Amino acid sequence: MIRFALSRLAQVLFTIWAITVLVFALSHATGSPLDTLLPDDATPEQIAALTSRLGLDQPYHIQYLRFLGSALQGDFGDSLRWRGEPALGLVLDRLPATLSLGGLAVLISLAVALPLGVVAATRKDSWIDLLARAIALLGQAIPAFWLGIVLIWVFAVWLQWLPTSGQGGLRHMILPAIAIAWFQIAALVRLTRSAMLDVLDTEYVKLARIKGLAESRVVWKHAFVNAASVPLTYFGILAGSVLTGSIVVETVFSWPGTGWLAIEAIRGRDFPVIQAVVLFFAVIFLAANYLVDLLYAWLDPRVRHG
Amino acid sequence: MASIAPPLAPRKARRAARRRRPPIIPLALLLVVLIVPALAADLIAPHDPYQSHLRNRLQPPAFWGGSWEFPLGTDRLGRCMLSRILHGAWYALSISMVGIAIGAALGSAMGLIAGYARGLTDVVLMRLADISFALPAVLLVLALGVAWGPSLQAVLIVVAFVLWAQFARQVRGEVLSLRERDFVARARVAGAGHLRILLRHILPNVFNTIVVMATLQIGVIIILEATLSFLGIGIPRPAPTWGLLIADGRQFITSAWWISFFPGLAILLVVLSINLLGDWLRDRLDPRLRQI
């Protein structure tokens, strides 16, 4: 188990390193940051001074090592758009808003998708199974940003039950959380349903039935616990889709989180902030997947010895 | 010996027959919403998609109290929404097709090479695929978006990046078992070179897999492109991509819902139809891909 954990950790660190190279290469592939930092009529002396201060006269590998060194200390430089603010500080300030929204979205998707998937599998071809399959199909076909706009139109503009956008309390979080959860519900329902169908067909579930156990006990105690490892693998992907969803949905609902910050930074060509967001998101995503891998290996010995 | 297989129950038989029939409704929807508009928007659109009719700004659709001159209403500059959506189909179709072609070709080539060569080549290529999987596409989008601004190249690179690793893994897995089969050994004895064995003997056997995967990914790519254009980091203005049309309608959500609604409905119908078509194609050509 420990060997498995360490070798996976090495892979994660290697991937993070690869991402730092990618981020560094991209930010240098597009002309020098001097154009955005200096006015058009800057004198040659000003240009030379800033070039040497930022270390842009050094060879690329030295520049990369300097970038890596400061990034490891959490220093991505100051934001260009929000003058004087450190880039990582901006990201961390916005993080709680994103995490609370993402957390609510994950709760909603689990609360809806797991029961629906289990019931759909136990009553195959009933109306509830048809509903589950319809949701799974529609979930892949509806773009999250459009769903967000339609939700605003129906629940905020037409019915006037909930606010259209902005931050403040649970009422503001319901619509954006549903917009993020929608895609996850579709995927989780599909996975849970097919995993349950497989498990319900096994010998030990038949034995439990022959023993005369109550059907609810057979389904939830014997079948679901064994089927649950399949949706569990999906949790790593879930972390990714929460991050992706946050960027799109926060923009639609003007929710002041990290995703919205990222879009604002792109519009303002704010390299330091984008670098901080990309690396920060990558670390969160990889850490979530690492934990899922460990949990999975712990539950299923075949994984850690395979 | 005629009846070795037990006869299917009537209900199951009916369902099996339904599976074999091509899905007519999705095919028809695809033609009407995507393919015909993409190829002939100039002929069927009632107006020029860029032409403003300033006296007819924010007109509602015909069935919502508007006139039949603008069947799906107009936007803030009085441009005909139906014409803009019809012209947008071209971007959805061409970008998803070109993107899939690049991603599938690149990924399949990597998968063929990795599975056939094995050894170090295989290890390196599959580790690269792992890294691609580990990186959410949105991060690359952010990085490219700030580096290049909105552009067609950035969109195609992101699409290819999202796709290649999936094709590479699947194709590699099949090549690993195919290369041990007798027909490959015989081709080698007959004097065929590596390239010939790969292209003439192995590739045809994985081709169905590639086609099915490509079909199942078209919907994903259409939504990805729409999302990028919606965020302003996809296809640049003024191209009337569906994502951009939805973004333009966002600020009028309280007064003119139709601007955002109909382009999104077009995406929904197209992606739903393609996915149904892909499921059918998978059941016909390559049922082993079920789990994807």
Coordinates of C-alpha atoms in Angstrom, one line a residue:
Chain A
M1 CA 0.0 0.0 0.0
I2 CA 2.8 2.4 0.9
R3 CA 4.7 1.6 -2.2
F4 CA 1.6 2.2 -4.3
A5 CA 1.0 5.5 -2.5
L6 CA 4.6 6.7 -3.1
S7 CA 4.7 5.7 -6.7
R8 CA 1.4 7.5 -7.4
L9 CA 2.7 10.6 -5.5
A10 CA 5.8 10.6 -7.8
Q11 CA 3.5 10.6 -10.8
V12 CA 1.4 13.5 -9.4
L13 CA 4.5 15.6 -8.7
F14 CA 5.8 14.8 -12.2
T15 CA 2.5 16.0 -13.7
I16 CA 2.6 19.2 -11.7
W17 CA 6.1 19.8 -12.9
A18 CA 5.0 19.3 -16.5
I19 CA 2.3 21.8 -15.9
T20 CA 4.7 24.5 -14.6
V21 CA 6.8 24.0 -17.8
L22 CA 3.6 24.4 -19.9
V23 CA 2.5 27.5 -18.1
F24 CA 6.0 29.0 -18.3
A25 CA 6.3 28.2 -22.1
L26 CA 2.9 29.6 -22.9
S27 CA 3.5 32.9 -21.1
H28 CA 6.7 33.4 -23.0
A29 CA 5.4 32.2 -26.3
T30 CA 3.3 35.3 -26.7
G31 CA 5.7 38.2 -26.7
S32 CA 7.2 39.9 -23.7
P33 CA 5.2 41.1 -20.7
L34 CA 6.9 44.4 -21.2
D35 CA 4.2 45.4 -23.7
T36 CA 1.5 45.2 -21.1
L37 CA 3.6 46.7 -18.3
L38 CA 5.0 49.8 -20.0
P39 CA 3.4 52.7 -21.8
D40 CA 3.8 52.8 -25.6
D41 CA 6.2 55.8 -25.4
A42 CA 8.6 54.3 -22.9
T43 CA 12.2 55.3 -23.3
P44 CA 14.9 52.7 -24.1
E45 CA 16.3 53.2 -20.6
Q46 CA 13.0 52.4 -19.0
I47 CA 12.7 49.3 -21.1
A48 CA 16.3 48.2 -20.2
A49 CA 15.7 48.8 -16.5
L50 CA 12.5 46.8 -16.4
T51 CA 14.0 44.0 -18.5
S52 CA 16.9 43.5 -16.1
R53 CA 14.6 43.9 -13.0
L54 CA 12.3 41.1 -14.3
G55 CA 15.3 39.0 -15.4
L56 CA 14.1 38.9 -19.0
D57 CA 17.7 39.3 -20.2
Q58 CA 18.6 35.9 -18.7
P59 CA 18.6 32.7 -20.7
Y60 CA 15.3 30.8 -20.7
H61 CA 16.4 28.0 -18.4
I62 CA 17.5 30.5 -15.8
Q63 CA 14.2 32.4 -16.1
Y64 CA 12.3 29.1 -15.8
L65 CA 14.2 28.2 -12.6
R66 CA 13.5 31.6 -11.1
F67 CA 9.8 31.2 -12.0
L68 CA 9.7 27.8 -10.4
G69 CA 11.5 29.0 -7.3
S70 CA 9.1 31.8 -6.7
A71 CA 6.1 29.7 -7.6
L72 CA 7.1 27.1 -5.0
Q73 CA 7.1 29.9 -2.4
G74 CA 3.6 31.0 -3.6
D75 CA 4.9 34.1 -5.3
F76 CA 3.5 34.5 -8.8
G77 CA 4.2 38.3 -8.9
D78 CA 1.7 41.1 -8.7
S79 CA -1.5 41.3 -10.6
L80 CA -1.4 43.6 -13.6
R81 CA -5.1 44.3 -13.5
W82 CA -5.6 44.8 -9.8
R83 CA -2.4 46.9 -9.3
G84 CA -0.2 45.9 -6.4
E85 CA -2.2 42.9 -5.3
P86 CA -0.2 39.6 -5.2
A87 CA -1.7 37.1 -7.7
L88 CA -1.9 34.2 -5.3
G89 CA -3.6 36.4 -2.6
L90 CA -6.4 37.3 -5.1
V91 CA -6.9 33.6 -5.9
L92 CA -7.1 32.6 -2.2
D93 CA -9.5 35.5 -1.4
R94 CA -11.9 34.2 -4.0
L95 CA -11.5 30.5 -3.0
P96 CA -14.1 30.3 -0.2
A97 CA -16.9 31.5 -2.6
T98 CA -16.0 28.8 -5.2
L99 CA -15.6 26.0 -2.6
S100 CA -19.0 26.7 -0.9
L101 CA -20.7 26.7 -4.3
G102 CA -18.9 23.6 -5.5
G103 CA -19.6 21.8 -2.2
L104 CA -23.3 22.6 -2.4
A105 CA -23.3 21.3 -6.0
V106 CA -21.6 18.0 -5.0
L107 CA -24.2 17.6 -2.2
I108 CA -27.1 18.2 -4.5
S109 CA -25.7 15.8 -7.1
L110 CA -25.1 13.0 -4.6
A111 CA -28.5 13.5 -2.9
V112 CA -30.3 13.3 -6.3
A113 CA -28.2 10.9 -8.3
L114 CA -27.4 8.0 -5.9
P115 CA -31.0 7.3 -4.9
L116 CA -32.3 7.8 -8.4
G117 CA -29.6 5.5 -9.9
V118 CA -30.3 2.8 -7.3
V119 CA -34.1 2.9 -7.7
A120 CA -33.8 3.0 -11.5
A121 CA -31.8 -0.2 -11.4
T122 CA -34.1 -2.1 -9.0
R123 CA -37.1 -1.2 -11.1
K124 CA -35.6 -1.5 -14.5
D125 CA -37.9 -0.2 -17.3
S126 CA -40.3 1.4 -14.9
W127 CA -41.2 5.1 -15.3
I128 CA -38.5 6.1 -12.8
D129 CA -35.9 4.2 -14.8
L130 CA -37.0 6.0 -17.9
L131 CA -36.7 9.3 -16.0
A132 CA -33.2 8.4 -14.9
R133 CA -32.2 7.5 -18.5
A134 CA -33.7 10.7 -19.8
I135 CA -31.8 12.7 -17.3
A136 CA -28.6 10.9 -18.2
L137 CA -29.1 11.7 -21.9
L138 CA -30.1 15.3 -21.3
G139 CA -27.2 15.9 -18.9
Q140 CA -24.7 15.3 -21.7
A141 CA -26.6 17.5 -24.2
I142 CA -27.3 20.7 -22.2
P143 CA -24.4 23.2 -21.9
A144 CA -24.1 24.4 -18.2
F145 CA -24.0 28.1 -19.1
W146 CA -27.2 27.9 -21.1
L147 CA -28.9 25.9 -18.3
G148 CA -27.8 28.7 -15.9
I149 CA -29.4 31.3 -18.1
V150 CA -32.7 29.3 -18.5
L151 CA -32.8 28.8 -14.7
I152 CA -32.4 32.6 -14.2
W153 CA -35.2 33.2 -16.7
V154 CA -37.6 30.7 -15.2
F155 CA -37.0 31.0 -11.4
A156 CA -35.7 34.6 -11.1
V157 CA -37.4 36.5 -13.8
W158 CA -40.7 34.7 -14.4
L159 CA -41.6 33.0 -11.1
Q160 CA -39.5 35.5 -9.1
W161 CA -38.7 32.9 -6.4
L162 CA -34.9 33.4 -6.3
P163 CA -32.4 36.2 -7.0
T164 CA -30.9 36.5 -10.5
S165 CA -27.2 36.8 -9.5
G166 CA -24.7 38.0 -7.1
Q167 CA -23.6 36.9 -3.7
G168 CA -25.5 36.7 -0.3
G169 CA -26.8 33.7 1.5
L170 CA -28.1 30.3 0.5
R171 CA -30.9 31.7 -1.8
H172 CA -28.2 33.1 -4.1
M173 CA -26.4 29.8 -4.3
I174 CA -29.3 27.5 -5.3
L175 CA -29.5 28.3 -9.0
P176 CA -25.8 28.3 -9.7
A177 CA -25.3 25.1 -7.6
I178 CA -28.0 23.4 -9.7
A179 CA -26.4 24.6 -12.9
I180 CA -23.0 23.0 -11.8
A181 CA -24.6 19.9 -10.4
W182 CA -26.7 19.1 -13.5
F183 CA -23.9 17.5 -15.5
Q184 CA -22.6 15.5 -12.5
I185 CA -26.1 14.2 -11.8
A186 CA -26.4 12.9 -15.3
A187 CA -23.0 11.1 -15.1
L188 CA -23.5 9.7 -11.6
V189 CA -27.0 8.4 -12.3
R190 CA -25.7 6.5 -15.3
L191 CA -22.8 5.0 -13.4
T192 CA -24.8 4.1 -10.3
R193 CA -27.6 2.5 -12.4
S194 CA -25.2 0.3 -14.4
A195 CA -23.1 -0.6 -11.4
M196 CA -26.3 -1.6 -9.5
L197 CA -27.6 -3.6 -12.4
D198 CA -24.4 -5.6 -12.5
V199 CA -24.4 -6.2 -8.7
L200 CA -28.1 -7.1 -8.5
D201 CA -27.3 -10.0 -10.9
T202 CA -24.6 -11.6 -8.7
E203 CA -24.9 -14.8 -6.6
Y204 CA -24.5 -13.2 -3.2
V205 CA -27.5 -10.9 -3.8
K206 CA -29.5 -13.9 -4.9
L207 CA -28.4 -15.7 -1.7
A208 CA -29.4 -12.7 0.4
R209 CA -32.9 -12.8 -1.3
I210 CA -33.1 -16.6 -0.8
K211 CA -32.3 -16.1 2.9
G212 CA -35.5 -14.1 3.0
L213 CA -34.0 -10.7 3.8
A214 CA -36.2 -7.7 3.3
E215 CA -35.8 -6.2 -0.2
S216 CA -34.6 -2.8 1.1
R217 CA -31.9 -4.5 3.1
V218 CA -30.8 -6.6 0.1
V219 CA -30.6 -3.4 -2.1
W220 CA -29.0 -1.0 0.3
K221 CA -26.9 -3.2 2.6
H222 CA -25.7 -5.9 0.2
A223 CA -25.9 -4.5 -3.3
F224 CA -25.4 -0.8 -2.9
V225 CA -22.3 -1.0 -0.7
N226 CA -20.6 -3.1 -3.3
A227 CA -21.8 -1.0 -6.3
A228 CA -20.6 2.2 -4.6
S229 CA -17.0 1.8 -5.6
V230 CA -17.9 2.6 -9.2
P231 CA -19.3 6.1 -8.5
L232 CA -16.4 6.5 -6.2
T233 CA -13.9 6.4 -9.1
Y234 CA -15.9 9.1 -10.6
F235 CA -15.2 11.5 -7.7
G236 CA -11.9 12.5 -9.2
I237 CA -13.6 13.5 -12.4
L238 CA -16.2 15.2 -10.3
A239 CA -13.5 17.5 -8.8
G240 CA -12.5 18.5 -12.3
S241 CA -16.1 19.2 -13.4
V242 CA -16.7 21.3 -10.3
L243 CA -13.6 23.5 -11.3
T244 CA -14.7 23.7 -14.9
G245 CA -18.3 24.3 -13.9
S246 CA -17.2 27.1 -11.5
I247 CA -15.6 29.1 -14.3
V248 CA -18.6 28.9 -16.6
V249 CA -21.4 29.2 -14.0
E250 CA -19.7 31.9 -11.9
T251 CA -19.5 34.0 -15.0
V252 CA -23.2 33.5 -15.7
F253 CA -24.3 34.3 -12.2
S254 CA -21.7 37.0 -11.4
W255 CA -20.6 34.8 -8.5
P256 CA -17.3 36.3 -7.1
G257 CA -15.2 33.1 -7.0
T258 CA -12.0 31.9 -8.5
G259 CA -13.6 31.0 -11.8
W260 CA -14.9 34.4 -12.4
L261 CA -11.5 35.8 -11.4
A262 CA -9.9 33.6 -14.1
I263 CA -12.2 35.0 -16.8
E264 CA -11.6 38.6 -15.7
A265 CA -7.9 37.9 -15.7
I266 CA -8.0 36.5 -19.2
R267 CA -9.9 39.6 -20.5
G268 CA -7.3 41.8 -18.8
R269 CA -4.4 39.6 -20.1
D270 CA -3.3 39.3 -16.5
F271 CA -0.5 36.7 -16.7
P272 CA 0.5 36.4 -13.0
V273 CA -3.1 35.8 -11.9
I274 CA -3.8 33.2 -14.7
Q275 CA -0.6 31.4 -13.8
A276 CA -1.6 31.3 -10.2
V277 CA -5.1 30.1 -11.0
V278 CA -3.9 27.4 -13.5
L279 CA -1.3 25.9 -11.1
F280 CA -3.7 26.2 -8.1
F281 CA -6.5 24.4 -9.9
A282 CA -4.1 21.8 -11.2
V283 CA -2.9 21.0 -7.7
I284 CA -6.4 20.8 -6.3
F285 CA -7.5 18.6 -9.1
L286 CA -4.5 16.3 -8.9
A287 CA -4.7 16.1 -5.1
A288 CA -8.4 15.1 -5.3
N289 CA -7.6 12.4 -7.9
Y290 CA -4.7 11.2 -5.8
L291 CA -6.9 10.8 -2.7
V292 CA -9.5 8.9 -4.8
D293 CA -6.7 6.6 -6.1
L294 CA -5.6 5.8 -2.6
L295 CA -9.1 5.2 -1.3
Y296 CA -9.8 2.9 -4.3
A297 CA -6.6 1.0 -3.7
W298 CA -7.5 0.6 -0.1
L299 CA -10.9 -0.7 -0.9
D300 CA -9.8 -3.0 -3.8
P301 CA -6.5 -4.9 -3.2
R302 CA -6.4 -5.8 -7.0
V303 CA -5.6 -2.2 -7.8
R304 CA -2.6 -1.8 -5.6
H305 CA -1.0 -5.1 -6.7
G306 CA -1.9 -4.7 -10.4
Chain B
M1 CA -29.4 -28.0 -35.0
A2 CA -31.6 -25.2 -36.1
S3 CA -32.6 -23.9 -32.7
I4 CA -29.5 -23.8 -30.6
A5 CA -30.2 -20.3 -29.4
P6 CA -33.3 -20.1 -27.2
P7 CA -36.0 -18.1 -28.8
L8 CA -36.1 -14.5 -27.6
A9 CA -39.0 -13.4 -25.5
P10 CA -41.3 -11.3 -27.6
R11 CA -40.6 -8.1 -25.7
K12 CA -36.9 -8.6 -25.9
A13 CA -37.1 -9.4 -29.6
R14 CA -39.1 -6.2 -30.2
R15 CA -36.5 -4.2 -28.4
A16 CA -33.7 -5.9 -30.4
A17 CA -35.4 -5.1 -33.6
R18 CA -35.8 -1.5 -32.5
R19 CA -32.0 -1.3 -31.9
R20 CA -31.2 -2.5 -35.4
R21 CA -33.3 0.2 -37.1
P22 CA -31.5 3.5 -37.8
P23 CA -32.7 6.2 -35.5
I24 CA -34.9 8.3 -37.9
I25 CA -35.9 11.2 -35.6
P26 CA -32.3 12.1 -34.5
L27 CA -31.2 11.8 -38.1
A28 CA -33.9 14.1 -39.3
L29 CA -33.3 16.6 -36.5
L30 CA -29.6 16.6 -37.3
L31 CA -30.3 17.4 -41.0
V32 CA -32.8 20.2 -40.1
V33 CA -30.9 21.9 -37.3
L34 CA -27.2 21.3 -38.2
I35 CA -26.3 19.9 -41.6
V36 CA -28.7 21.7 -44.0
P37 CA -28.2 25.1 -42.3
A38 CA -24.4 24.6 -42.2
L39 CA -24.2 24.0 -45.9
A40 CA -27.0 26.2 -47.2
A41 CA -27.6 29.0 -44.7
D42 CA -27.4 31.6 -47.4
L43 CA -30.3 30.0 -49.3
I44 CA -32.7 29.3 -46.5
A45 CA -32.1 32.2 -44.0
P46 CA -34.7 34.9 -44.4
H47 CA -32.2 37.7 -43.7
D48 CA -28.6 38.6 -43.7
P49 CA -27.3 37.5 -40.2
Y50 CA -25.2 40.7 -39.8
Q51 CA -27.8 43.2 -41.1
S52 CA -29.4 45.3 -38.4
H53 CA -33.0 46.4 -38.6
L54 CA -32.9 49.2 -36.0
R55 CA -36.6 49.9 -36.1
N56 CA -37.2 46.2 -35.2
R57 CA -34.9 45.8 -32.2
L58 CA -35.7 43.1 -29.6
Q59 CA -38.7 41.8 -31.5
P60 CA -40.3 38.7 -29.9
P61 CA -40.7 35.5 -31.8
A62 CA -43.7 35.0 -34.1
F63 CA -45.6 32.8 -31.6
W64 CA -44.9 35.2 -28.7
G65 CA -46.6 38.2 -30.2
G66 CA -44.0 39.0 -32.9
S67 CA -44.3 39.0 -36.7
W68 CA -43.4 36.3 -39.2
E69 CA -40.9 38.6 -40.7
F70 CA -38.6 37.5 -37.9
P71 CA -39.8 34.0 -36.9
L72 CA -37.5 33.7 -33.8
G73 CA -37.4 37.4 -33.0
T74 CA -34.5 39.9 -33.2
D75 CA -31.5 40.9 -31.0
R76 CA -30.5 44.2 -29.6
L77 CA -29.4 45.5 -33.0
G78 CA -32.5 44.2 -34.7
R79 CA -30.7 41.3 -36.3
C80 CA -32.8 38.2 -37.3
M81 CA -32.2 35.5 -34.7
L82 CA -33.3 32.7 -37.0
S83 CA -30.8 33.8 -39.7
R84 CA -28.0 34.1 -37.1
I85 CA -28.7 30.6 -35.7
L86 CA -28.8 29.1 -39.2
H87 CA -25.5 30.7 -40.0
G88 CA -24.0 29.6 -36.7
A89 CA -24.6 25.9 -37.6
W90 CA -21.6 26.2 -40.0
Y91 CA -19.2 26.9 -37.1
A92 CA -20.6 24.1 -34.9
L93 CA -20.3 21.6 -37.8
S94 CA -17.0 22.6 -39.2
I95 CA -15.1 23.1 -35.9
S96 CA -16.4 19.8 -34.4
M97 CA -15.5 17.9 -37.6
V98 CA -12.0 19.4 -38.1
G99 CA -11.3 19.1 -34.3
I100 CA -12.4 15.5 -34.2
A101 CA -10.4 14.7 -37.3
I102 CA -7.3 16.2 -35.8
G103 CA -7.8 14.6 -32.4
A104 CA -8.8 11.2 -33.7
A105 CA -5.9 11.1 -36.3
L106 CA -3.3 12.2 -33.7
G107 CA -4.6 9.9 -31.0
S108 CA -5.1 6.9 -33.2
A109 CA -1.6 7.3 -34.7
M110 CA -0.1 7.5 -31.2
G111 CA -2.2 4.4 -30.1
L112 CA -1.1 2.4 -33.1
I113 CA 2.6 3.2 -32.6
A114 CA 2.5 2.6 -28.8
G115 CA 0.6 -0.7 -29.1
Y116 CA 2.7 -1.9 -32.0
A117 CA 6.2 -0.8 -30.8
R118 CA 5.6 -1.6 -27.1
G119 CA 8.6 -1.1 -24.9
L120 CA 9.9 2.4 -24.1
T121 CA 7.9 4.1 -26.9
D122 CA 4.7 2.7 -25.3
V123 CA 5.7 3.8 -21.8
V124 CA 6.5 7.4 -22.9
L125 CA 3.4 7.8 -25.0
M126 CA 1.1 6.4 -22.4
R127 CA 2.6 8.6 -19.7
L128 CA 2.0 11.6 -21.9
A129 CA -1.6 10.4 -22.3
D130 CA -1.9 10.2 -18.5
I131 CA -0.7 13.8 -18.2
S132 CA -3.3 14.9 -20.7
F133 CA -6.0 13.1 -18.7
A134 CA -4.7 14.6 -15.4
L135 CA -5.0 18.1 -16.8
P136 CA -8.6 19.5 -17.0
A137 CA -9.1 21.0 -20.4
V138 CA -10.2 24.2 -18.9
L139 CA -6.7 24.9 -17.5
L140 CA -5.3 24.7 -21.0
V141 CA -8.1 26.9 -22.2
L142 CA -7.2 29.5 -19.6
A143 CA -3.5 29.4 -20.4
L144 CA -4.1 29.5 -24.2
G145 CA -6.8 32.1 -23.8
V146 CA -4.5 34.6 -22.1
A147 CA -1.6 33.8 -24.4
W148 CA -3.3 34.1 -27.8
G149 CA -6.7 35.7 -27.1
P150 CA -9.7 34.2 -28.9
S151 CA -8.8 32.4 -32.1
L152 CA -9.7 29.4 -34.2
Q153 CA -6.2 27.8 -33.6
A154 CA -6.6 27.9 -29.9
V155 CA -10.0 26.2 -30.1
L156 CA -8.7 23.5 -32.3
I157 CA -5.6 22.9 -30.1
V158 CA -7.8 22.6 -27.0
V159 CA -10.1 20.1 -28.9
A160 CA -7.3 18.0 -30.1
F161 CA -5.7 18.0 -26.6
V162 CA -9.0 16.9 -25.0
L163 CA -9.5 14.1 -27.5
W164 CA -6.1 12.5 -28.4
A165 CA -5.4 10.7 -25.1
Q166 CA -8.8 8.9 -25.2
F167 CA -8.2 7.6 -28.7
A168 CA -4.6 6.7 -28.0
R169 CA -5.6 4.6 -25.0
Q170 CA -8.4 2.7 -26.7
V171 CA -6.6 2.1 -29.9
R172 CA -3.4 1.0 -28.1
G173 CA -5.3 -1.6 -26.1
E174 CA -6.8 -3.1 -29.2
V175 CA -3.5 -3.1 -31.1
L176 CA -1.8 -4.9 -28.3
S177 CA -4.0 -7.9 -28.8
L178 CA -4.3 -7.6 -32.6
R179 CA -0.5 -7.7 -33.1
E180 CA -0.3 -11.2 -31.6
R181 CA -2.9 -12.6 -34.1
D182 CA -2.0 -15.0 -36.8
F183 CA -2.7 -12.7 -39.7
V184 CA -0.1 -10.3 -38.5
A185 CA 2.5 -13.0 -38.2
R186 CA 1.6 -14.3 -41.7
A187 CA 1.9 -10.8 -43.2
R188 CA 5.3 -10.5 -41.6
V189 CA 6.4 -13.9 -43.1
A190 CA 5.1 -12.7 -46.5
G191 CA 7.6 -9.9 -46.2
A192 CA 5.4 -6.9 -45.3
G193 CA 7.2 -4.0 -43.5
H194 CA 6.1 -2.5 -40.2
L195 CA 4.3 0.4 -41.9
R196 CA 2.4 -1.9 -44.2
I197 CA 1.4 -4.2 -41.4
L198 CA 0.1 -1.2 -39.3
L199 CA -1.8 0.5 -42.1
R200 CA -3.1 -2.4 -44.2
H201 CA -3.6 -5.1 -41.5
I202 CA -4.1 -3.6 -38.1
L203 CA -5.7 -0.2 -38.8
P204 CA -8.7 -1.7 -40.7
N205 CA -9.4 -3.8 -37.6
V206 CA -9.5 -0.8 -35.2
F207 CA -11.3 1.4 -37.7
N208 CA -14.8 0.7 -36.3
T209 CA -13.7 1.6 -32.8
I210 CA -12.3 4.9 -34.1
V211 CA -15.5 5.8 -35.9
V212 CA -17.7 5.0 -32.9
M213 CA -15.5 6.9 -30.5
A214 CA -15.4 9.9 -32.9
T215 CA -19.2 10.0 -33.2
L216 CA -19.7 9.8 -29.4
Q217 CA -17.2 12.7 -29.0
I218 CA -18.8 15.2 -31.5
G219 CA -21.4 16.3 -28.9
V220 CA -18.7 16.9 -26.3
I221 CA -16.8 19.1 -28.8
I222 CA -19.8 21.1 -29.9
I223 CA -20.5 21.9 -26.2
L224 CA -16.8 22.7 -25.6
E225 CA -16.6 25.1 -28.5
A226 CA -19.9 26.8 -27.5
T227 CA -18.6 27.2 -24.0
L228 CA -15.3 28.8 -25.2
S229 CA -17.2 31.2 -27.5
F230 CA -19.6 32.0 -24.7
L231 CA -16.7 33.0 -22.4
G232 CA -15.2 35.1 -25.1
I233 CA -12.1 32.9 -25.5
G234 CA -13.3 30.8 -28.5
I235 CA -14.1 31.8 -32.1
P236 CA -13.7 35.7 -32.2
R237 CA -16.5 38.0 -33.1
P238 CA -18.5 38.7 -35.2
A239 CA -18.9 35.1 -36.2
P240 CA -22.4 34.2 -35.0
T241 CA -21.4 31.0 -33.2
W242 CA -24.1 29.6 -30.9
G243 CA -22.1 30.2 -27.8
L244 CA -21.6 33.9 -28.8
L245 CA -25.3 34.3 -29.5
I246 CA -26.2 33.0 -26.0
A247 CA -23.6 35.4 -24.5
D248 CA -25.1 38.3 -26.3
G249 CA -28.6 37.5 -25.0
R250 CA -27.5 37.2 -21.4
Q251 CA -27.9 40.9 -20.5
F252 CA -31.4 40.8 -22.0
I253 CA -32.6 37.8 -19.9
T254 CA -35.2 39.9 -18.1
S255 CA -36.7 41.4 -21.3
A256 CA -35.9 39.3 -24.3
W257 CA -35.4 35.6 -23.3
W258 CA -35.5 34.4 -26.9
I259 CA -32.0 35.7 -27.8
S260 CA -30.3 33.2 -25.5
F261 CA -32.9 30.5 -25.6
F262 CA -33.1 29.4 -29.2
P263 CA -29.3 29.1 -29.9
G264 CA -29.1 26.9 -26.7
L265 CA -32.0 24.8 -27.9
A266 CA -30.2 24.3 -31.2
I267 CA -27.1 23.0 -29.3
L268 CA -29.4 20.7 -27.1
L269 CA -31.2 19.2 -30.1
V270 CA -28.0 18.7 -32.1
V271 CA -26.0 17.1 -29.3
L272 CA -28.9 14.9 -28.2
S273 CA -29.3 13.6 -31.7
I274 CA -25.7 13.0 -32.3
N275 CA -25.4 11.0 -29.0
L276 CA -28.4 8.9 -29.8
L277 CA -26.9 8.3 -33.3
G278 CA -23.6 7.4 -31.6
D279 CA -25.2 4.9 -29.3
W280 CA -26.9 3.2 -32.2
L281 CA -23.7 3.1 -34.2
R282 CA -21.9 1.6 -31.2
D283 CA -24.4 -1.1 -30.8
R284 CA -24.1 -1.9 -34.5
L285 CA -20.4 -1.7 -35.0
D286 CA -18.6 -2.2 -31.7
P287 CA -20.7 -3.3 -28.7
R288 CA -17.6 -3.8 -26.6
L289 CA -17.3 0.0 -26.2
R290 CA -20.5 -0.1 -24.1
Q291 CA -18.8 1.0 -21.0
I292 CA -17.6 4.3 -22.4

